[in-house]
Amino acid sequence: MRDTRRLRLPRLSIRSLPGLLAALLLPLGLLTPAAAAASPPDATAAADPVRIMPLGDSITGSPGCWRALLWNRLQDAGHTGIDFVGTLPPQGCGIAHDGDNEGHGGELVTNVASQGLLPARLAATRPDIVVMHFGTNDVWSNVAPDRILAAYDTLLAQMRESNPDIRVLVAQLIPMNPATCAACAQRVVDLNARIPAWAAGAHTSRSPVVVVDQWTGFDTATDTYDGVHPDASGDEKIAARWFPALAAQLGSTPGDPGDPGDPGDPTLTCTASFRSVSVWQGGYQAEVTVRNTSAAPVRGWTVTLRPADGARVTQVWNGALKPAADGTATVADAGWNGALAPGASTAFGLIATTAGPAAPAATADCAATPAS
């Protein structure tokens, strides 16, 4: 049967008519002066914040106080348009900060990859940048570096599936020396030595992969409370290492030299310090730390090494080697580790051969390239 009930329309009061008129005129681009004044132009709309996911295990999340230090350091530098994201809430620290994170205590990166745990976390948080310190539990569990790096491949593919323009900062892990794992210290060294080459192969201009050296200068005796997890000193060091790499991804900070109004070109300086890592008959492994000691950022650096006692540098990682006939070795940055904020540092490793027994030693000079 046909429905013959009347359609009841709401009764309009006189006071509702201006609002109705504005609604009718809006599609035509016509507004009363009062309504136009109440609608700010699109140009004043705030840009979406850059979404940054701290990713890892308990070193990142439980409580991961380096995140609080990093957050506040970024804020102080003028990077206020950021949002730390993750499916986990803040876990203490007693410092005001954006505590969202993806640091799951006890997780192995190989398990996260094999069990497909990351895609749902990415879908819930949609990061633009991932800050990843992941693999400590795998090292502790004696998982081979090949498997850990394969897990990195899986996670990176999932990140790029979520966001083709995602940027990834991946750490060379902090040292570990737990009382129950005598072999862990060397396992971290073995994994860290492989990470730069992995990153170089994974890096693209659209979705860069940047290695951040969290190992150099970190001491498990003074910077952890159990040989694994950072204490207050360790948190400070971790935050200090992440900061220049993350700030570089976020762009120049207010007041940086090179901003409009900068009165001149500051003098750029850097230092290079040589440290022996291990020695064997006929050779040694060493590490050189490069630090920007000027008040302005640098775009790149070159270190000139002069090994003592006739030693010859034969291999370098995290840098580009150019040996000379007299034994002098010139090492330039690898591209991804060239940009250094004021006070920031990076490091490269090397292998040298010796003609006989000799203590590893070398003089090292550094030259910096100004940031463009």
Short mmCIF file of C-alpha atoms in Angstrom, two decimals:
data_model
loop_
_atom_site.label_atom_id
_atom_site.label_comp_id
_atom_site.label_asym_id
_atom_site.label_seq_id
_atom_site.Cartn_x
_atom_site.Cartn_y
_atom_site.Cartn_z
CA MET A 1 0.00 0.00 0.00
CA ARG A 2 1.21 3.47 -0.80
CA ASP A 3 2.45 5.39 2.25
CA THR A 4 0.29 8.52 2.51
CA ARG A 5 1.84 9.86 5.75
CA ARG A 6 3.00 13.45 5.58
CA LEU A 7 6.69 14.21 5.77
CA ARG A 8 7.20 16.41 8.83
CA LEU A 9 9.79 19.16 8.36
CA PRO A 10 11.52 20.72 11.35
CA ARG A 11 10.19 24.12 12.29
CA LEU A 12 12.81 26.88 11.84
CA SER A 13 13.10 29.73 14.25
CA ILE A 14 13.99 33.23 13.13
CA ARG A 15 17.35 32.88 14.88
CA SER A 16 18.29 29.89 12.69
CA LEU A 17 17.78 31.72 9.40
CA PRO A 18 21.25 33.39 9.22
CA GLY A 19 22.93 30.01 9.64
CA LEU A 20 20.71 28.47 6.96
CA LEU A 21 21.44 31.36 4.61
CA ALA A 22 25.18 30.93 5.10
CA ALA A 23 24.89 27.20 4.40
CA LEU A 24 22.99 27.87 1.17
CA LEU A 25 25.44 30.51 -0.01
CA LEU A 26 28.61 28.50 0.86
CA PRO A 27 28.56 26.29 -2.28
CA LEU A 28 28.37 29.48 -4.37
CA GLY A 29 31.40 30.98 -2.69
CA LEU A 30 29.28 33.69 -1.08
CA LEU A 31 29.52 34.42 2.63
CA THR A 32 28.28 37.15 4.86
CA PRO A 33 31.12 39.39 6.12
CA ALA A 34 30.85 37.92 9.61
CA ALA A 35 31.07 34.33 8.32
CA ALA A 36 34.01 35.17 6.07
CA ALA A 37 35.90 36.65 8.98
CA ALA A 38 35.32 33.49 11.03
CA SER A 39 36.89 31.21 8.37
CA PRO A 40 40.72 31.49 8.27
CA PRO A 41 42.39 31.14 4.87
CA ASP A 42 43.96 27.82 3.95
CA ALA A 43 47.42 29.39 4.02
CA THR A 44 47.25 29.70 7.80
CA ALA A 45 46.42 26.04 8.38
CA ALA A 46 49.10 24.23 10.38
CA ALA A 47 51.15 21.66 8.50
CA ASP A 48 50.81 18.05 9.55
CA PRO A 49 53.50 17.04 12.04
CA VAL A 50 56.32 14.72 10.98
CA ARG A 51 55.51 11.34 12.51
CA ILE A 52 58.56 9.63 14.04
CA MET A 53 58.47 6.01 15.26
CA PRO A 54 61.11 4.86 17.79
CA LEU A 55 61.38 1.13 16.99
CA GLY A 56 63.18 -1.59 18.91
CA ASP A 57 63.16 -3.60 22.13
CA SER A 58 63.51 -2.68 25.80
CA ILE A 59 66.45 -0.36 25.11
CA THR A 60 63.95 1.74 23.17
CA GLY A 61 60.84 1.22 25.25
CA SER A 62 61.39 0.14 28.84
CA PRO A 63 61.56 2.95 29.81
CA GLY A 64 63.75 4.24 26.96
CA CYS A 65 64.46 7.57 28.65
CA TRP A 66 66.73 8.58 25.78
CA ARG A 67 63.49 9.22 23.87
CA ALA A 68 62.50 11.86 26.40
CA LEU A 69 65.90 13.53 26.12
CA LEU A 70 65.78 13.40 22.33
CA TRP A 71 62.24 14.80 22.19
CA ASN A 72 63.14 17.78 24.36
CA ARG A 73 66.40 18.41 22.55
CA LEU A 74 64.48 18.55 19.25
CA GLN A 75 61.92 20.91 20.77
CA ASP A 76 64.66 23.18 22.10
CA ALA A 77 66.23 23.27 18.63
CA GLY A 78 62.96 24.48 17.11
CA HIS A 79 61.65 21.19 15.75
CA THR A 80 58.15 21.57 17.20
CA GLY A 81 56.22 20.14 14.25
CA ILE A 82 56.91 16.51 15.18
CA ASP A 83 54.92 13.66 16.66
CA PHE A 84 56.52 10.57 18.21
CA VAL A 85 54.25 7.65 17.33
CA GLY A 86 53.84 4.03 18.39
CA THR A 87 51.26 1.61 19.74
CA LEU A 88 52.91 1.66 23.18
CA PRO A 89 52.38 4.50 25.68
CA PRO A 90 55.05 6.33 27.70
CA GLN A 91 56.82 4.08 30.18
CA GLY A 92 58.13 6.38 32.88
CA CYS A 93 61.22 8.63 32.95
CA GLY A 94 59.57 11.46 34.85
CA ILE A 95 60.38 13.90 32.03
CA ALA A 96 57.62 15.59 30.06
CA HIS A 97 57.75 14.36 26.46
CA ASP A 98 55.77 12.67 23.71
CA GLY A 99 56.25 9.10 24.88
CA ASP A 100 54.51 7.04 22.18
CA ASN A 101 56.89 4.37 20.95
CA GLU A 102 57.33 0.91 19.42
CA GLY A 103 59.92 -0.47 21.82
CA HIS A 104 58.71 -3.93 22.89
CA GLY A 105 60.76 -5.45 25.69
CA GLY A 106 62.21 -8.87 24.90
CA GLU A 107 61.39 -8.81 21.20
CA LEU A 108 63.77 -10.21 18.60
CA VAL A 109 63.85 -8.41 15.28
CA THR A 110 63.90 -11.82 13.58
CA ASN A 111 60.65 -12.77 15.33
CA VAL A 112 58.98 -9.48 14.43
CA ALA A 113 59.87 -10.17 10.80
CA SER A 114 58.93 -13.85 10.70
CA GLN A 115 55.64 -13.33 12.59
CA GLY A 116 54.58 -10.30 10.54
CA LEU A 117 54.10 -8.08 13.59
CA LEU A 118 55.16 -4.75 12.09
CA PRO A 119 52.52 -4.04 9.38
CA ALA A 120 49.66 -3.60 11.86
CA ARG A 121 51.81 -1.28 13.96
CA LEU A 122 52.67 0.76 10.89
CA ALA A 123 49.02 0.97 9.85
CA ALA A 124 48.07 2.27 13.29
CA THR A 125 50.77 4.95 13.41
CA ARG A 126 51.73 5.87 9.80
CA PRO A 127 55.31 7.04 10.48
CA ASP A 128 57.29 9.29 8.16
CA ILE A 129 60.60 8.47 9.89
CA VAL A 130 61.63 5.34 11.78
CA VAL A 131 64.40 5.49 14.39
CA MET A 132 65.47 1.85 14.82
CA HIS A 133 67.77 0.28 17.41
CA PHE A 134 66.88 -3.39 17.03
CA GLY A 135 68.74 -6.69 17.34
CA THR A 136 70.12 -6.79 20.89
CA ASN A 137 67.96 -9.75 21.90
CA ASP A 138 68.89 -11.55 18.69
CA VAL A 139 72.59 -11.09 19.48
CA TRP A 140 71.97 -12.35 23.01
CA SER A 141 70.20 -15.39 21.51
CA ASN A 142 73.17 -16.04 19.18
CA VAL A 143 71.19 -15.35 16.01
CA ALA A 144 73.57 -15.03 13.06
CA PRO A 145 74.10 -11.56 11.51
CA ASP A 146 72.82 -12.89 8.16
CA ARG A 147 69.44 -13.66 9.73
CA ILE A 148 69.28 -10.33 11.53
CA LEU A 149 70.03 -8.40 8.34
CA ALA A 150 67.46 -10.48 6.46
CA ALA A 151 64.94 -9.40 9.10
CA TYR A 152 66.00 -5.79 8.50
CA ASP A 153 65.21 -6.37 4.81
CA THR A 154 61.74 -7.64 5.68
CA LEU A 155 60.96 -4.76 8.01
CA LEU A 156 62.24 -2.18 5.53
CA ALA A 157 60.05 -3.64 2.77
CA GLN A 158 57.05 -3.45 5.11
CA MET A 159 57.88 0.15 6.00
CA ARG A 160 58.07 1.11 2.33
CA GLU A 161 54.82 -0.71 1.63
CA SER A 162 53.24 1.47 4.31
CA ASN A 163 54.94 4.65 3.09
CA PRO A 164 57.10 4.67 -0.07
CA ASP A 165 58.80 7.86 1.12
CA ILE A 166 59.69 6.61 4.59
CA ARG A 167 63.10 7.53 6.01
CA VAL A 168 64.90 5.07 8.26
CA LEU A 169 67.66 5.78 10.78
CA VAL A 170 69.21 2.46 11.80
CA ALA A 171 71.62 2.18 14.71
CA GLN A 172 74.84 0.32 15.03
CA LEU A 173 73.91 -1.18 18.39
CA ILE A 174 75.25 0.03 21.71
CA PRO A 175 77.77 -2.43 23.21
CA MET A 176 76.55 -5.19 25.49
CA ASN A 177 78.44 -7.18 28.09
CA PRO A 178 75.98 -9.03 30.33
CA ALA A 179 77.32 -11.29 33.05
CA THR A 180 75.54 -14.28 31.51
CA CYS A 181 76.83 -13.85 27.95
CA ALA A 182 80.61 -13.59 27.56
CA ALA A 183 80.36 -13.84 23.76
CA CYS A 184 77.79 -11.06 23.36
CA ALA A 185 80.34 -8.24 23.23
CA GLN A 186 82.01 -9.62 20.11
CA ARG A 187 78.68 -10.57 18.53
CA VAL A 188 77.62 -6.91 18.65
CA VAL A 189 80.88 -5.90 16.98
CA ASP A 190 80.33 -8.53 14.26
CA LEU A 191 76.78 -7.34 13.56
CA ASN A 192 77.68 -3.66 13.62
CA ALA A 193 80.46 -4.22 11.08
CA ARG A 194 77.84 -5.53 8.64
CA ILE A 195 75.21 -2.80 9.07
CA PRO A 196 76.82 -0.03 6.95
CA ALA A 197 77.07 -2.25 3.87
CA TRP A 198 73.48 -3.39 4.39
CA ALA A 199 72.32 0.21 4.65
CA ALA A 200 74.25 1.25 1.54
CA GLY A 201 72.53 -1.50 -0.44
CA ALA A 202 69.09 -0.63 0.95
CA HIS A 203 69.39 3.15 0.56
CA THR A 204 67.39 4.94 -2.14
CA SER A 205 67.00 8.64 -2.86
CA ARG A 206 63.25 8.38 -2.26
CA SER A 207 63.51 6.29 0.92
CA PRO A 208 66.94 6.89 2.47
CA VAL A 209 68.50 4.57 5.04
CA VAL A 210 70.96 6.32 7.36
CA VAL A 211 73.32 4.54 9.77
CA VAL A 212 73.77 6.14 13.19
CA ASP A 213 76.78 4.94 15.17
CA GLN A 214 75.54 4.27 18.71
CA TRP A 215 78.49 1.98 19.51
CA THR A 216 81.49 4.31 19.46
CA GLY A 217 82.21 5.96 22.79
CA PHE A 218 79.58 3.95 24.69
CA ASP A 219 80.96 2.10 27.72
CA THR A 220 78.94 -0.72 29.28
CA ALA A 221 80.75 -0.19 32.59
CA THR A 222 79.63 3.43 32.99
CA ASP A 223 76.71 3.81 30.56
CA THR A 224 74.57 0.77 31.50
CA TYR A 225 73.25 -0.57 34.79
CA ASP A 226 73.44 -4.25 33.81
CA GLY A 227 75.82 -4.47 30.86
CA VAL A 228 72.92 -4.09 28.41
CA HIS A 229 70.38 -1.38 29.29
CA PRO A 230 71.44 2.28 29.38
CA ASP A 231 71.57 4.24 32.62
CA ALA A 232 71.23 8.04 32.76
CA SER A 233 74.68 8.51 31.21
CA GLY A 234 73.87 6.03 28.46
CA ASP A 235 70.53 7.71 27.72
CA GLU A 236 72.33 11.01 27.27
CA LYS A 237 74.79 9.46 24.82
CA ILE A 238 72.09 7.69 22.81
CA ALA A 239 69.99 10.86 22.50
CA ALA A 240 73.07 12.87 21.51
CA ARG A 241 73.85 10.41 18.69
CA TRP A 242 70.30 10.32 17.32
CA PHE A 243 69.85 14.09 17.42
CA PRO A 244 72.03 15.30 14.50
CA ALA A 245 70.89 12.52 12.18
CA LEU A 246 67.23 13.10 12.97
CA ALA A 247 67.57 16.88 12.85
CA ALA A 248 69.13 16.54 9.39
CA GLN A 249 66.02 14.68 8.22
CA LEU A 250 63.81 17.41 9.64
CA GLY A 251 65.69 20.26 7.95
CA SER A 252 67.70 23.18 9.28
CA THR A 253 66.88 24.49 12.72
CA PRO A 254 66.01 28.13 13.47
CA GLY A 255 69.18 30.16 13.85
CA ASP A 256 71.41 27.67 12.02
CA PRO A 257 74.27 29.33 10.09
CA GLY A 258 73.12 29.63 6.50
CA ASP A 259 69.67 30.87 7.42
CA PRO A 260 68.60 34.20 5.88
CA GLY A 261 70.26 36.97 7.81
CA ASP A 262 73.36 34.99 8.77
CA PRO A 263 76.11 37.64 8.86
CA GLY A 264 78.89 35.55 7.40
CA ASP A 265 80.58 32.25 6.76
CA PRO A 266 81.79 30.59 9.96
CA THR A 267 85.09 28.72 10.03
CA LEU A 268 84.51 24.99 9.79
CA THR A 269 86.70 22.59 11.73
CA CYS A 270 86.62 18.89 12.52
CA THR A 271 88.84 16.46 14.40
CA ALA A 272 89.74 12.82 13.81
CA SER A 273 90.81 10.51 16.65
CA PHE A 274 92.39 7.09 16.11
CA ARG A 275 91.66 4.11 18.38
CA SER A 276 92.93 0.52 18.20
CA VAL A 277 90.23 -2.15 18.33
CA SER A 278 92.14 -5.41 17.94
CA VAL A 279 95.63 -6.61 16.96
CA TRP A 280 96.95 -9.79 15.36
CA GLN A 281 100.18 -10.96 13.78
CA GLY A 282 100.64 -8.84 10.65
CA GLY A 283 97.78 -6.44 11.12
CA TYR A 284 95.18 -4.67 13.22
CA GLN A 285 91.69 -3.22 13.24
CA ALA A 286 91.15 0.39 14.27
CA GLU A 287 88.42 3.00 14.42
CA VAL A 288 88.56 6.71 13.64
CA THR A 289 86.00 9.07 15.16
CA VAL A 290 85.26 12.25 13.21
CA ARG A 291 83.73 15.15 15.13
CA ASN A 292 82.44 18.51 13.92
CA THR A 293 84.10 20.97 16.30
CA SER A 294 82.76 24.13 14.64
CA ALA A 295 79.59 26.10 15.34
CA ALA A 296 78.06 25.35 11.94
CA PRO A 297 76.94 22.14 10.23
CA VAL A 298 79.23 20.46 7.70
CA ARG A 299 78.18 18.69 4.53
CA GLY A 300 81.11 16.26 4.39
CA TRP A 301 84.57 15.47 5.71
CA THR A 302 87.91 14.02 4.63
CA VAL A 303 90.43 12.40 6.96
CA THR A 304 94.12 12.00 6.11
CA LEU A 305 95.73 9.08 7.96
CA ARG A 306 99.44 8.46 8.30
CA PRO A 307 99.89 5.02 9.93
CA ALA A 308 103.02 4.52 12.03
CA ASP A 309 105.80 1.94 11.48
CA GLY A 310 105.06 1.38 7.79
CA ALA A 311 101.53 0.03 8.28
CA ARG A 312 99.20 0.22 5.26
CA VAL A 313 95.45 0.73 5.38
CA THR A 314 93.89 -1.93 3.14
CA GLN A 315 90.19 -1.79 3.99
CA VAL A 316 87.73 0.81 5.25
CA TRP A 317 84.03 0.71 6.11
CA ASN A 318 81.75 3.73 6.66
CA GLY A 319 84.07 5.71 4.37
CA ALA A 320 85.73 5.82 0.95
CA LEU A 321 89.43 4.90 0.91
CA LYS A 322 92.05 6.42 -1.39
CA PRO A 323 95.53 5.06 -0.54
CA ALA A 324 98.77 6.74 -1.63
CA ALA A 325 102.11 5.18 -2.52
CA ASP A 326 103.79 6.60 0.58
CA GLY A 327 101.32 4.82 2.89
CA THR A 328 99.14 7.85 3.52
CA ALA A 329 95.45 6.99 3.38
CA THR A 330 92.74 9.52 2.55
CA VAL A 331 89.26 8.57 3.74
CA ALA A 332 86.21 10.58 2.67
CA ASP A 333 82.74 10.24 4.14
CA ALA A 334 80.43 7.62 2.63
CA GLY A 335 77.71 10.13 1.75
CA TRP A 336 75.12 9.08 4.29
CA ASN A 337 77.43 9.95 7.21
CA GLY A 338 78.90 13.18 5.85
CA ALA A 339 76.44 15.68 7.30
CA LEU A 340 77.33 16.55 10.89
CA ALA A 341 75.61 19.09 13.09
CA PRO A 342 77.79 21.16 15.43
CA GLY A 343 79.29 18.85 18.03
CA ALA A 344 78.09 15.71 16.28
CA SER A 345 80.37 12.81 15.43
CA THR A 346 80.53 9.69 13.33
CA ALA A 347 83.14 6.97 12.89
CA PHE A 348 84.68 4.69 10.30
CA GLY A 349 86.56 1.44 10.75
CA LEU A 350 89.68 0.18 9.05
CA ILE A 351 92.00 -2.78 8.62
CA ALA A 352 95.76 -2.22 8.31
CA THR A 353 98.60 -4.59 7.53
CA THR A 354 102.02 -4.41 9.20
CA ALA A 355 105.41 -5.76 8.21
CA GLY A 356 106.19 -6.95 11.72
CA PRO A 357 105.18 -6.48 15.33
CA ALA A 358 104.02 -2.91 15.80
CA ALA A 359 101.62 -1.09 18.09
CA PRO A 360 98.67 0.35 16.12
CA ALA A 361 99.12 4.10 15.80
CA ALA A 362 98.47 6.84 13.26
CA THR A 363 98.22 10.59 12.96
CA ALA A 364 94.85 11.78 11.67
CA ASP A 365 93.93 15.18 10.20
CA CYS A 366 90.39 16.20 9.29
CA ALA A 367 89.04 18.69 6.75
CA ALA A 368 85.35 19.69 6.68
CA THR A 369 83.11 20.65 3.77
CA PRO A 370 80.58 23.44 4.44
CA ALA A 371 76.90 22.62 4.30
CA SER A 372 75.24 24.05 1.21
#
